Amino acid sequence: MAKSSRFSGGFAVGLKWSLFFLLCFFILGYSAVFSVLLASMGGFATSLITDWWNAKADPQPATTSDAVGNQANQPKAERVLTRAEKWQRATGTHRRRLPRLKWPFGKR
């Protein structure tokens, strides 16, 4: 049996759960309109959760400890500089200094 490309798997699960919620709310004694409203909200939420749960994550680039170790062993001129190293080269300092703020009401 081929899967329909029109609907995702989460839609079918959400539809089933909305029918379950509809039956439960009707048994609990809620009015028909309110039961349909709550059941549709529950089914929609269930379909979103199911789609999120089954979503394929984008593949992350694999970083091995060997690659990180090789970068640390390379001379600074050959490897990519970090943001802190760029800042140190540009300013000649080892830590970032905040600019002094001018007090608008005279000297402090």
Coordinates of C-alpha atoms in Angstrom, one line a residue:
M1 CA 0.0 0.0 0.0
A2 CA 1.6 3.3 -1.1
K3 CA 1.6 6.2 1.2
S4 CA -0.2 9.3 -0.1
S5 CA 2.1 12.2 -0.8
R6 CA -0.8 14.7 -0.2
F7 CA -1.0 14.2 3.6
S8 CA 1.8 13.6 6.0
G9 CA 1.8 10.9 8.6
G10 CA 1.0 13.5 11.3
F11 CA -2.3 14.3 9.7
A12 CA -3.6 10.8 9.9
V13 CA -2.5 10.5 13.5
G14 CA -4.1 13.8 14.3
L15 CA -7.4 12.8 12.7
K16 CA -7.5 9.6 14.7
W17 CA -6.8 11.4 18.0
S18 CA -9.4 14.1 17.2
L19 CA -12.0 11.4 16.9
F20 CA -10.8 9.9 20.2
F21 CA -11.0 13.3 21.8
L22 CA -14.5 13.9 20.3
L23 CA -15.8 10.7 21.8
C24 CA -14.2 11.4 25.2
F25 CA -15.6 14.9 25.4
F26 CA -19.0 13.7 24.3
I27 CA -19.0 11.0 27.0
L28 CA -17.9 13.6 29.6
G29 CA -21.1 15.6 28.8
Y30 CA -19.8 18.6 26.9
S31 CA -22.1 20.1 24.2
A32 CA -21.6 18.9 20.6
V33 CA -20.2 22.1 19.3
F34 CA -17.7 22.5 22.2
S35 CA -16.7 18.9 21.9
V36 CA -15.9 19.3 18.2
L37 CA -14.0 22.5 18.9
L38 CA -11.8 20.9 21.6
A39 CA -11.4 17.7 19.6
S40 CA -10.2 19.6 16.5
M41 CA -7.7 21.6 18.6
G42 CA -6.4 18.4 20.2
G43 CA -6.1 16.7 16.9
F44 CA -4.3 19.6 15.4
A45 CA -1.8 19.7 18.3
T46 CA -1.3 16.0 18.0
S47 CA -0.5 16.2 14.3
L48 CA 2.0 19.0 14.9
I49 CA 3.7 17.0 17.6
T50 CA 3.8 13.9 15.4
D51 CA 5.2 15.8 12.5
W52 CA 7.9 17.4 14.7
W53 CA 8.8 14.0 16.3
N54 CA 9.2 12.3 12.9
A55 CA 11.0 15.2 11.2
K56 CA 14.4 14.5 9.8
A57 CA 17.0 16.8 11.2
D58 CA 19.5 18.5 8.8
P59 CA 22.8 16.6 8.9
Q60 CA 25.3 18.4 11.0
P61 CA 28.9 18.4 9.9
A62 CA 30.8 15.7 11.9
T63 CA 33.6 17.1 14.0
T64 CA 36.0 14.6 15.3
S65 CA 38.5 15.2 18.1
D66 CA 41.3 14.4 15.7
A67 CA 40.2 17.4 13.4
V68 CA 40.0 19.7 16.4
G69 CA 43.4 18.5 17.7
N70 CA 45.0 19.0 14.3
Q71 CA 43.7 22.6 14.1
A72 CA 45.2 23.3 17.6
N73 CA 48.6 21.9 16.5
Q74 CA 48.8 24.1 13.4
P75 CA 50.7 27.4 13.5
K76 CA 48.4 30.4 14.0
A77 CA 49.2 31.7 10.5
E78 CA 47.8 28.6 8.8
R79 CA 44.7 28.0 10.8
V80 CA 41.4 29.9 11.1
L81 CA 41.5 32.5 13.8
T82 CA 38.8 32.7 16.4
R83 CA 36.9 35.9 17.2
A84 CA 39.0 36.4 20.3
E85 CA 42.3 36.0 18.5
K86 CA 41.2 38.4 15.8
W87 CA 40.3 41.0 18.5
Q88 CA 43.6 40.5 20.2
R89 CA 45.5 41.0 16.9
A90 CA 43.5 44.1 16.0
T91 CA 43.7 45.8 19.4
G92 CA 46.8 44.3 20.9
T93 CA 44.9 43.5 24.1
H94 CA 44.0 40.3 25.8
R95 CA 40.6 41.2 27.1
R96 CA 37.9 43.4 25.8
R97 CA 37.6 46.8 27.4
L98 CA 34.3 48.6 27.4
P99 CA 34.3 52.3 26.3
R100 CA 33.9 54.9 29.0
L101 CA 30.5 56.5 29.1
K102 CA 30.2 60.2 29.3
W103 CA 28.2 61.4 32.3
P104 CA 25.8 64.2 31.1
F105 CA 25.5 66.0 34.4
G106 CA 29.0 67.2 34.9
K107 CA 32.1 65.5 36.3
R108 CA 31.7 62.6 38.7

